[in-house]
């Protein structure tokens, strides 16, 4: 063979074949999250997988980074029934732990009977109108796919009506942040509520942290919390960034706000 023929031509040389990687430690691939539905309407099984034998997957649902000791070990049959930010990592002796795999789960306890956009979205990003925000369908990062509402010159301003009074305490605006495309977190989110559209009080507000540099696009949920309140109508307002920051290539221009769902709990 080739090895023997080369050795025969170099009889006075010591020759070593192959590779000895005893000192090299490789990193595991991230686990795969196989859940398709991100909106929890009933208990569903958490589905995590790794294709290397002997790997342990550990996870958290509070957004913290999993570690190899204290984080919950994944087992078949684990059920989830609450909103949370899933983060999962793979561990195996002799290997570097994997990157994090993550997915946001959302819950929508109260689905509106009627939903209306009080101000229109941009004509290029009008989805299926206000109903886009009330169908329990999460979209992907492609904000041009017709499943998002986009606002730049108007605030996002949505009125939701329920069949009967509900006790609400959180509103989550499901959004995308794509800095390079001028899509930023809202400058502010406000939630108003009452038993008629004419008599509403401000229940709470949120000013999301704004980016300080260019970063990859992410799907985000902006949650406004307030004291539990009985309401039959909710008005959700999200204000686009009025002036992009000086480090942004579009500095001085307006930002966009995009949304694909509003979750009421």
Short mmCIF file of N, CA, C and O in Angstrom, two decimals, residues 127-250:
data_model
loop_
_atom_site.label_atom_id
_atom_site.label_comp_id
_atom_site.label_asym_id
_atom_site.label_seq_id
_atom_site.Cartn_x
_atom_site.Cartn_y
_atom_site.Cartn_z
N UNK A 127 -50.19 42.32 6.80
CA UNK A 127 -50.63 40.98 7.15
C UNK A 127 -52.07 40.72 6.77
O UNK A 127 -52.54 41.09 5.70
N UNK A 128 -52.79 40.13 7.73
CA UNK A 128 -54.23 39.90 7.59
C UNK A 128 -54.99 40.88 8.46
O UNK A 128 -56.00 40.54 9.07
N UNK A 129 -54.49 42.10 8.52
CA UNK A 129 -55.10 43.10 9.39
C UNK A 129 -54.91 42.75 10.85
O UNK A 129 -54.05 41.95 11.22
N UNK A 130 -55.74 43.32 11.70
CA UNK A 130 -55.60 43.11 13.14
C UNK A 130 -55.75 41.65 13.53
O UNK A 130 -55.18 41.20 14.55
N UNK A 131 -56.48 40.86 12.74
CA UNK A 131 -56.66 39.44 13.04
C UNK A 131 -55.33 38.71 13.10
O UNK A 131 -55.21 37.66 13.74
N UNK A 132 -54.30 39.23 12.43
CA UNK A 132 -52.96 38.65 12.48
C UNK A 132 -52.48 38.49 13.92
O UNK A 132 -51.76 37.55 14.25
N UNK A 133 -52.89 39.42 14.78
CA UNK A 133 -52.40 39.45 16.16
C UNK A 133 -53.22 38.60 17.11
O UNK A 133 -52.96 38.60 18.32
N UNK A 134 -54.22 37.86 16.58
CA UNK A 134 -55.16 37.16 17.45
C UNK A 134 -55.44 35.74 16.97
O UNK A 134 -56.48 35.16 17.29
N UNK A 135 -54.48 35.16 16.20
CA UNK A 135 -54.74 33.82 15.63
C UNK A 135 -53.90 32.72 16.27
O UNK A 135 -53.94 31.57 15.83
N UNK A 136 -53.13 33.06 17.31
CA UNK A 136 -52.29 32.08 18.01
C UNK A 136 -51.27 31.40 17.10
O UNK A 136 -50.86 30.27 17.33
N UNK A 137 -50.83 32.11 16.05
CA UNK A 137 -49.83 31.58 15.14
C UNK A 137 -48.59 32.46 15.18
O UNK A 137 -48.66 33.63 14.78
N UNK A 138 -47.48 31.90 15.67
CA UNK A 138 -46.22 32.63 15.69
C UNK A 138 -45.58 32.59 14.32
O UNK A 138 -45.58 31.57 13.64
N UNK A 139 -44.99 33.70 13.92
CA UNK A 139 -44.31 33.76 12.64
C UNK A 139 -42.81 33.56 12.83
O UNK A 139 -42.29 33.61 13.95
N UNK A 140 -42.11 33.37 11.70
CA UNK A 140 -40.66 33.24 11.74
C UNK A 140 -40.02 34.61 11.51
O UNK A 140 -40.70 35.63 11.46
N UNK A 141 -38.69 34.62 11.37
CA UNK A 141 -37.96 35.89 11.30
C UNK A 141 -38.14 36.64 9.98
O UNK A 141 -37.74 37.80 9.89
N UNK A 142 -38.71 35.99 8.99
CA UNK A 142 -38.90 36.66 7.71
C UNK A 142 -40.06 37.65 7.81
O UNK A 142 -41.22 37.28 7.67
N UNK A 143 -39.74 38.92 8.05
CA UNK A 143 -40.79 39.90 8.29
C UNK A 143 -41.50 40.31 7.00
O UNK A 143 -42.47 41.08 7.04
N UNK A 144 -41.06 39.78 5.87
CA UNK A 144 -41.72 40.08 4.59
C UNK A 144 -42.68 38.97 4.16
O UNK A 144 -43.13 38.95 3.02
N UNK A 145 -42.97 38.04 5.06
CA UNK A 145 -43.76 36.86 4.66
C UNK A 145 -45.27 37.09 4.72
O UNK A 145 -46.05 36.15 4.51
N UNK A 146 -45.72 38.29 5.02
CA UNK A 146 -47.15 38.58 5.06
C UNK A 146 -47.83 38.19 6.34
O UNK A 146 -49.06 38.26 6.44
N UNK A 147 -47.06 37.79 7.36
CA UNK A 147 -47.63 37.36 8.63
C UNK A 147 -47.31 38.34 9.77
O UNK A 147 -47.47 38.01 10.93
N UNK A 148 -46.83 39.51 9.40
CA UNK A 148 -46.50 40.53 10.39
C UNK A 148 -47.23 41.83 10.08
O UNK A 148 -47.54 42.12 8.93
N UNK A 149 -47.49 42.61 11.14
CA UNK A 149 -47.92 44.00 10.98
C UNK A 149 -46.72 44.89 11.28
O UNK A 149 -46.04 44.70 12.31
N UNK A 150 -46.45 45.85 10.40
CA UNK A 150 -45.31 46.75 10.58
C UNK A 150 -45.77 48.19 10.69
O UNK A 150 -46.60 48.66 9.89
N UNK A 151 -45.21 48.89 11.68
CA UNK A 151 -45.58 50.29 11.92
C UNK A 151 -44.33 51.16 11.97
O UNK A 151 -43.35 50.80 12.62
N UNK A 152 -44.41 52.30 11.28
CA UNK A 152 -43.31 53.27 11.30
C UNK A 152 -43.83 54.68 11.53
O UNK A 152 -43.40 55.37 12.45
N UNK A 153 -44.77 55.11 10.70
CA UNK A 153 -45.30 56.46 10.81
C UNK A 153 -46.47 56.56 11.78
O UNK A 153 -46.84 57.65 12.21
N UNK A 154 -47.08 55.42 12.11
CA UNK A 154 -48.14 55.36 13.12
C UNK A 154 -47.66 54.52 14.30
O UNK A 154 -46.80 53.66 14.16
N UNK A 155 -48.27 54.78 15.45
CA UNK A 155 -48.14 53.82 16.56
C UNK A 155 -48.95 52.58 16.23
O UNK A 155 -49.96 52.64 15.52
N UNK A 156 -48.50 51.44 16.74
CA UNK A 156 -49.37 50.26 16.77
C UNK A 156 -50.39 50.53 17.87
O UNK A 156 -50.02 50.76 19.02
N UNK A 157 -51.65 50.54 17.51
CA UNK A 157 -52.70 50.82 18.50
C UNK A 157 -53.87 49.87 18.23
O UNK A 157 -54.55 49.98 17.22
N UNK A 158 -54.07 48.92 19.15
CA UNK A 158 -55.00 47.82 18.95
C UNK A 158 -56.05 47.81 20.06
O UNK A 158 -55.73 47.94 21.24
N UNK A 159 -57.32 47.66 19.67
CA UNK A 159 -58.42 47.54 20.63
C UNK A 159 -58.92 46.10 20.62
O UNK A 159 -59.25 45.56 19.56
N UNK A 160 -58.98 45.48 21.81
CA UNK A 160 -59.42 44.09 21.95
C UNK A 160 -60.67 44.05 22.81
O UNK A 160 -60.73 44.70 23.86
N UNK A 161 -61.69 43.30 22.36
CA UNK A 161 -62.92 43.13 23.13
C UNK A 161 -63.08 41.65 23.47
O UNK A 161 -62.83 40.77 22.65
N UNK A 162 -63.56 41.38 24.70
CA UNK A 162 -63.78 40.01 25.17
C UNK A 162 -65.26 39.79 25.42
O UNK A 162 -65.99 40.74 25.74
N UNK A 163 -65.70 38.54 25.29
CA UNK A 163 -67.11 38.21 25.45
C UNK A 163 -67.65 38.64 26.81
O UNK A 163 -68.79 39.06 26.95
N UNK A 164 -66.80 38.48 27.82
CA UNK A 164 -67.18 38.81 29.20
C UNK A 164 -65.93 39.37 29.89
O UNK A 164 -64.82 39.19 29.40
N UNK A 165 -66.11 40.06 31.02
CA UNK A 165 -64.95 40.60 31.72
C UNK A 165 -63.93 39.49 32.06
O UNK A 165 -64.31 38.38 32.42
N UNK A 166 -62.67 39.83 31.91
CA UNK A 166 -61.56 38.92 32.24
C UNK A 166 -60.71 39.58 33.31
O UNK A 166 -60.77 40.79 33.52
N UNK A 167 -59.92 38.77 34.01
CA UNK A 167 -58.96 39.33 34.96
C UNK A 167 -57.57 39.21 34.35
O UNK A 167 -56.96 38.15 34.36
N UNK A 168 -57.10 40.31 33.79
CA UNK A 168 -55.81 40.33 33.11
C UNK A 168 -54.73 40.91 34.01
O UNK A 168 -54.99 41.77 34.85
N UNK A 169 -53.50 40.42 33.82
CA UNK A 169 -52.36 40.97 34.58
C UNK A 169 -51.09 41.11 33.74
O UNK A 169 -50.13 41.72 34.18
N UNK A 170 -51.09 40.55 32.53
CA UNK A 170 -49.94 40.74 31.64
C UNK A 170 -50.41 40.80 30.19
O UNK A 170 -51.37 40.14 29.81
N UNK A 171 -49.71 41.61 29.42
CA UNK A 171 -49.88 41.66 27.97
C UNK A 171 -48.50 41.45 27.36
O UNK A 171 -47.54 42.12 27.74
N UNK A 172 -48.40 40.52 26.41
CA UNK A 172 -47.13 40.29 25.72
C UNK A 172 -47.29 40.62 24.25
O UNK A 172 -48.15 40.06 23.56
N UNK A 173 -46.46 41.53 23.78
CA UNK A 173 -46.41 41.87 22.37
C UNK A 173 -45.32 41.02 21.73
O UNK A 173 -44.14 41.17 22.04
N UNK A 174 -45.72 40.10 20.87
CA UNK A 174 -44.76 39.24 20.18
C UNK A 174 -44.21 39.99 18.99
O UNK A 174 -44.96 40.41 18.10
N UNK A 175 -42.88 40.15 18.95
CA UNK A 175 -42.27 41.06 18.00
C UNK A 175 -41.00 40.47 17.41
O UNK A 175 -40.60 39.35 17.73
N UNK A 176 -40.40 41.22 16.52
CA UNK A 176 -39.09 40.87 15.95
C UNK A 176 -38.20 42.11 16.08
O UNK A 176 -38.69 43.24 15.97
N UNK A 177 -36.92 41.87 16.34
CA UNK A 177 -35.93 42.95 16.33
C UNK A 177 -34.92 42.60 15.25
O UNK A 177 -34.25 41.57 15.31
N UNK A 178 -34.86 43.45 14.22
CA UNK A 178 -33.93 43.27 13.10
C UNK A 178 -33.26 44.62 12.88
O UNK A 178 -33.72 45.44 12.09
N UNK A 179 -32.17 44.84 13.60
CA UNK A 179 -31.56 46.17 13.67
C UNK A 179 -31.14 46.67 12.30
O UNK A 179 -31.34 47.83 11.95
N UNK A 180 -30.55 45.77 11.50
CA UNK A 180 -30.10 46.17 10.17
C UNK A 180 -31.23 46.61 9.26
O UNK A 180 -31.01 47.38 8.31
N UNK A 181 -32.45 46.14 9.55
CA UNK A 181 -33.63 46.52 8.76
C UNK A 181 -34.44 47.62 9.45
O UNK A 181 -35.59 47.86 9.09
N UNK A 182 -33.84 48.26 10.45
CA UNK A 182 -34.45 49.39 11.17
C UNK A 182 -35.60 48.98 12.08
O UNK A 182 -36.36 49.82 12.55
N UNK A 183 -35.76 47.67 12.32
CA UNK A 183 -36.84 47.18 13.19
C UNK A 183 -36.28 47.06 14.60
O UNK A 183 -35.42 46.21 14.87
N UNK A 184 -36.74 47.91 15.49
CA UNK A 184 -36.21 48.01 16.84
C UNK A 184 -37.26 47.57 17.86
O UNK A 184 -38.43 47.41 17.54
N UNK A 185 -36.85 47.37 19.12
CA UNK A 185 -37.87 47.22 20.16
C UNK A 185 -38.73 48.48 20.21
O UNK A 185 -38.27 49.58 19.85
N UNK A 186 -39.97 48.37 20.65
CA UNK A 186 -40.79 49.58 20.80
C UNK A 186 -40.11 50.57 21.74
O UNK A 186 -39.43 50.18 22.70
N UNK A 187 -40.32 51.83 21.46
CA UNK A 187 -39.84 52.86 22.38
C UNK A 187 -40.60 52.76 23.71
O UNK A 187 -40.02 52.94 24.78
N UNK A 188 -41.88 52.43 23.61
CA UNK A 188 -42.71 52.25 24.81
C UNK A 188 -43.92 51.41 24.43
O UNK A 188 -44.43 51.49 23.31
N UNK A 189 -44.36 50.59 25.38
CA UNK A 189 -45.61 49.83 25.24
C UNK A 189 -46.54 50.28 26.38
O UNK A 189 -46.13 50.32 27.54
N UNK A 190 -47.78 50.61 26.02
CA UNK A 190 -48.78 50.98 27.02
C UNK A 190 -49.96 50.03 26.94
O UNK A 190 -50.32 49.57 25.85
N UNK A 191 -50.56 49.76 28.08
CA UNK A 191 -51.77 48.93 28.14
C UNK A 191 -52.85 49.71 28.88
O UNK A 191 -52.63 50.19 30.00
N UNK A 192 -54.01 49.83 28.24
CA UNK A 192 -55.17 50.50 28.81
C UNK A 192 -56.31 49.49 28.90
O UNK A 192 -56.41 48.58 28.08
N UNK A 193 -57.16 49.63 29.91
CA UNK A 193 -58.25 48.69 30.06
C UNK A 193 -59.47 49.32 30.70
O UNK A 193 -59.38 50.35 31.38
N UNK A 194 -60.63 48.69 30.47
CA UNK A 194 -61.88 49.16 31.06
C UNK A 194 -63.03 48.30 30.60
O UNK A 194 -62.86 47.30 29.91
N UNK A 195 -64.23 48.71 30.97
CA UNK A 195 -65.43 47.96 30.59
C UNK A 195 -66.16 48.58 29.42
O UNK A 195 -67.24 48.12 29.03
N UNK A 196 -65.59 49.64 28.84
CA UNK A 196 -66.10 50.20 27.59
C UNK A 196 -64.93 50.94 26.93
O UNK A 196 -64.01 51.39 27.62
N UNK A 197 -64.97 51.09 25.61
CA UNK A 197 -63.88 51.80 24.93
C UNK A 197 -63.76 53.26 25.35
O UNK A 197 -62.70 53.85 25.24
N UNK A 198 -64.88 53.82 25.84
CA UNK A 198 -64.87 55.24 26.22
C UNK A 198 -64.36 55.46 27.64
O UNK A 198 -64.05 56.60 28.02
N UNK A 199 -64.28 54.41 28.44
CA UNK A 199 -63.86 54.56 29.83
C UNK A 199 -62.76 53.54 30.13
O UNK A 199 -63.03 52.43 30.59
N UNK A 200 -61.54 53.95 29.81
CA UNK A 200 -60.39 53.08 30.00
C UNK A 200 -59.34 53.80 30.83
O UNK A 200 -59.18 55.02 30.72
N UNK A 201 -58.63 53.03 31.64
CA UNK A 201 -57.55 53.60 32.43
C UNK A 201 -56.24 52.92 32.05
O UNK A 201 -56.23 51.78 31.58
N UNK A 202 -55.16 53.64 32.26
CA UNK A 202 -53.85 53.08 31.95
C UNK A 202 -53.49 52.05 33.02
O UNK A 202 -53.43 52.35 34.20
N UNK A 203 -53.27 50.80 32.58
CA UNK A 203 -52.97 49.72 33.51
C UNK A 203 -51.47 49.54 33.75
O UNK A 203 -51.05 49.12 34.82
N UNK A 204 -50.69 49.85 32.74
CA UNK A 204 -49.24 49.67 32.88
C UNK A 204 -48.52 50.10 31.63
O UNK A 204 -49.13 50.37 30.59
N UNK A 205 -47.19 50.20 31.73
CA UNK A 205 -46.37 50.56 30.58
C UNK A 205 -45.01 49.91 30.71
O UNK A 205 -44.61 49.46 31.79
N UNK A 206 -44.31 49.84 29.60
CA UNK A 206 -43.00 49.20 29.54
C UNK A 206 -42.14 49.97 28.55
O UNK A 206 -42.59 50.32 27.46
N UNK A 207 -40.88 50.23 28.96
CA UNK A 207 -39.90 50.84 28.05
C UNK A 207 -38.78 49.84 27.84
O UNK A 207 -37.87 49.73 28.66
N UNK A 208 -38.86 49.05 26.76
CA UNK A 208 -37.84 48.01 26.53
C UNK A 208 -36.44 48.60 26.38
O UNK A 208 -36.27 49.74 25.92
N UNK A 209 -35.44 47.83 26.79
CA UNK A 209 -34.05 48.22 26.61
C UNK A 209 -33.73 48.27 25.12
O UNK A 209 -34.06 47.35 24.38
N UNK A 210 -33.09 49.34 24.70
CA UNK A 210 -32.75 49.51 23.29
C UNK A 210 -31.35 48.97 22.99
O UNK A 210 -30.46 49.00 23.84
N UNK A 211 -31.14 48.42 21.80
CA UNK A 211 -29.81 47.92 21.44
C UNK A 211 -28.77 49.03 21.44
O UNK A 211 -29.10 50.21 21.25
N UNK A 212 -27.53 48.64 21.63
CA UNK A 212 -26.42 49.60 21.61
C UNK A 212 -25.44 49.32 20.47
O UNK A 212 -24.46 50.03 20.31
N UNK A 213 -25.72 48.28 19.68
CA UNK A 213 -24.87 47.95 18.54
C UNK A 213 -25.66 47.04 17.60
O UNK A 213 -26.72 46.54 17.96
N UNK A 214 -25.11 46.84 16.42
CA UNK A 214 -25.73 45.94 15.44
C UNK A 214 -25.61 44.50 15.92
O UNK A 214 -24.55 44.06 16.36
N UNK A 215 -26.70 43.76 15.89
CA UNK A 215 -26.73 42.36 16.33
C UNK A 215 -27.63 41.57 15.39
O UNK A 215 -28.46 42.14 14.67
N UNK A 216 -27.52 40.22 15.38
CA UNK A 216 -28.41 39.40 14.52
C UNK A 216 -29.87 39.58 14.92
O UNK A 216 -30.19 39.92 16.07
N UNK A 217 -30.75 39.34 13.98
CA UNK A 217 -32.19 39.48 14.25
C UNK A 217 -32.65 38.44 15.25
O UNK A 217 -32.12 37.32 15.30
N UNK A 218 -33.63 38.80 16.07
CA UNK A 218 -34.18 37.91 17.08
C UNK A 218 -35.69 38.09 17.15
O UNK A 218 -36.22 39.17 16.85
N UNK A 219 -36.38 37.01 17.54
CA UNK A 219 -37.80 37.10 17.87
C UNK A 219 -37.91 37.41 19.35
O UNK A 219 -37.26 36.79 20.18
N UNK A 220 -38.71 38.39 19.71
CA UNK A 220 -38.80 38.87 21.09
C UNK A 220 -40.25 38.96 21.53
O UNK A 220 -41.15 39.20 20.73
N UNK A 221 -40.44 38.78 22.84
CA UNK A 221 -41.74 39.03 23.44
C UNK A 221 -41.59 40.11 24.49
O UNK A 221 -40.81 39.98 25.43
N UNK A 222 -42.30 41.22 24.32
CA UNK A 222 -42.24 42.33 25.27
C UNK A 222 -43.47 42.27 26.16
O UNK A 222 -44.60 42.45 25.70
N UNK A 223 -43.24 41.99 27.45
CA UNK A 223 -44.34 41.74 28.39
C UNK A 223 -44.51 42.92 29.34
O UNK A 223 -43.57 43.31 30.03
N UNK A 224 -45.71 43.45 29.36
CA UNK A 224 -46.08 44.52 30.28
C UNK A 224 -46.91 43.91 31.40
O UNK A 224 -47.95 43.30 31.14
N UNK A 225 -46.45 44.05 32.64
CA UNK A 225 -47.14 43.50 33.80
C UNK A 225 -47.84 44.61 34.58
O UNK A 225 -47.34 45.74 34.66
N UNK A 226 -48.99 44.27 35.16
CA UNK A 226 -49.74 45.24 35.94
C UNK A 226 -50.58 44.50 36.97
O UNK A 226 -50.69 43.26 36.94
N UNK A 227 -51.16 45.23 37.89
CA UNK A 227 -52.00 44.61 38.92
C UNK A 227 -53.19 43.92 38.26
O UNK A 227 -53.78 44.46 37.32
N UNK A 228 -53.56 42.71 38.72
CA UNK A 228 -54.72 42.01 38.14
C UNK A 228 -55.95 42.93 38.13
O UNK A 228 -56.32 43.51 39.16
N UNK A 229 -56.57 43.05 36.96
CA UNK A 229 -57.67 43.99 36.77
C UNK A 229 -58.75 43.35 35.92
O UNK A 229 -58.46 42.73 34.90
N UNK A 230 -60.00 43.51 36.33
CA UNK A 230 -61.12 43.02 35.54
C UNK A 230 -61.45 44.02 34.44
O UNK A 230 -61.73 45.20 34.72
N UNK A 231 -61.42 43.56 33.21
CA UNK A 231 -61.69 44.43 32.05
C UNK A 231 -62.43 43.62 31.00
O UNK A 231 -62.34 42.40 30.96
N UNK A 232 -63.16 44.32 30.16
CA UNK A 232 -63.77 43.69 28.99
C UNK A 232 -63.15 44.21 27.70
O UNK A 232 -63.29 43.60 26.65
N UNK A 233 -62.43 45.33 27.81
CA UNK A 233 -61.74 45.92 26.67
C UNK A 233 -60.30 46.22 27.05
O UNK A 233 -60.02 46.65 28.18
N UNK A 234 -59.40 45.99 26.11
CA UNK A 234 -57.99 46.33 26.29
C UNK A 234 -57.52 47.12 25.07
O UNK A 234 -57.89 46.80 23.93
N UNK A 235 -56.73 48.13 25.32
CA UNK A 235 -56.08 48.87 24.23
C UNK A 235 -54.57 48.76 24.43
O UNK A 235 -54.05 49.10 25.50
N UNK A 236 -53.89 48.25 23.41
CA UNK A 236 -52.45 48.07 23.47
C UNK A 236 -51.81 49.05 22.49
O UNK A 236 -52.18 49.10 21.31
N UNK A 237 -50.84 49.82 23.00
CA UNK A 237 -50.16 50.83 22.19
C UNK A 237 -48.66 50.52 22.21
O UNK A 237 -48.08 50.34 23.29
N UNK A 238 -48.04 50.43 21.03
CA UNK A 238 -46.59 50.26 20.93
C UNK A 238 -46.06 51.38 20.05
O UNK A 238 -46.51 51.54 18.90
N UNK A 239 -45.11 52.13 20.58
CA UNK A 239 -44.59 53.31 19.88
C UNK A 239 -43.25 52.99 19.22
O UNK A 239 -42.32 52.55 19.90
N UNK A 240 -43.14 53.19 17.91
CA UNK A 240 -41.84 52.97 17.25
C UNK A 240 -40.81 53.98 17.75
O UNK A 240 -41.15 55.08 18.21
N UNK A 241 -39.54 53.59 17.68
CA UNK A 241 -38.46 54.51 18.02
C UNK A 241 -38.53 55.71 17.08
O UNK A 241 -38.58 55.55 15.85
N UNK A 242 -38.57 56.90 17.65
CA UNK A 242 -38.77 58.10 16.83
C UNK A 242 -37.51 58.53 16.10
O UNK A 242 -37.57 59.09 15.01
N UNK A 243 -36.32 58.25 16.69
CA UNK A 243 -35.05 58.62 16.06
C UNK A 243 -34.05 57.50 16.31
O UNK A 243 -33.74 57.17 17.46
N UNK A 244 -33.55 56.90 15.23
CA UNK A 244 -32.55 55.85 15.39
C UNK A 244 -31.25 56.43 15.94
O UNK A 244 -30.90 57.58 15.64
N UNK A 245 -30.52 55.65 16.77
CA UNK A 245 -29.35 56.20 17.47
C UNK A 245 -28.19 56.54 16.53
O UNK A 245 -28.15 56.10 15.38
N UNK A 246 -27.21 57.28 17.07
CA UNK A 246 -26.11 57.79 16.25
C UNK A 246 -25.22 56.69 15.68
O UNK A 246 -24.59 56.88 14.64
N UNK A 247 -25.14 55.53 16.35
CA UNK A 247 -24.29 54.45 15.85
C UNK A 247 -24.94 53.67 14.70
O UNK A 247 -24.29 52.90 14.01
N UNK A 248 -26.25 53.86 14.51
CA UNK A 248 -26.98 53.11 13.48
C UNK A 248 -26.76 53.75 12.13
O UNK A 248 -26.70 54.97 12.01
N UNK A 249 -26.65 52.92 11.07
CA UNK A 249 -26.43 53.47 9.73
C UNK A 249 -27.60 54.32 9.25
O UNK A 249 -27.44 55.13 8.33
N UNK A 250 -28.76 54.15 9.87
CA UNK A 250 -29.90 54.98 9.53
C UNK A 250 -30.15 56.07 10.57
O UNK A 250 -31.29 56.52 10.73
#
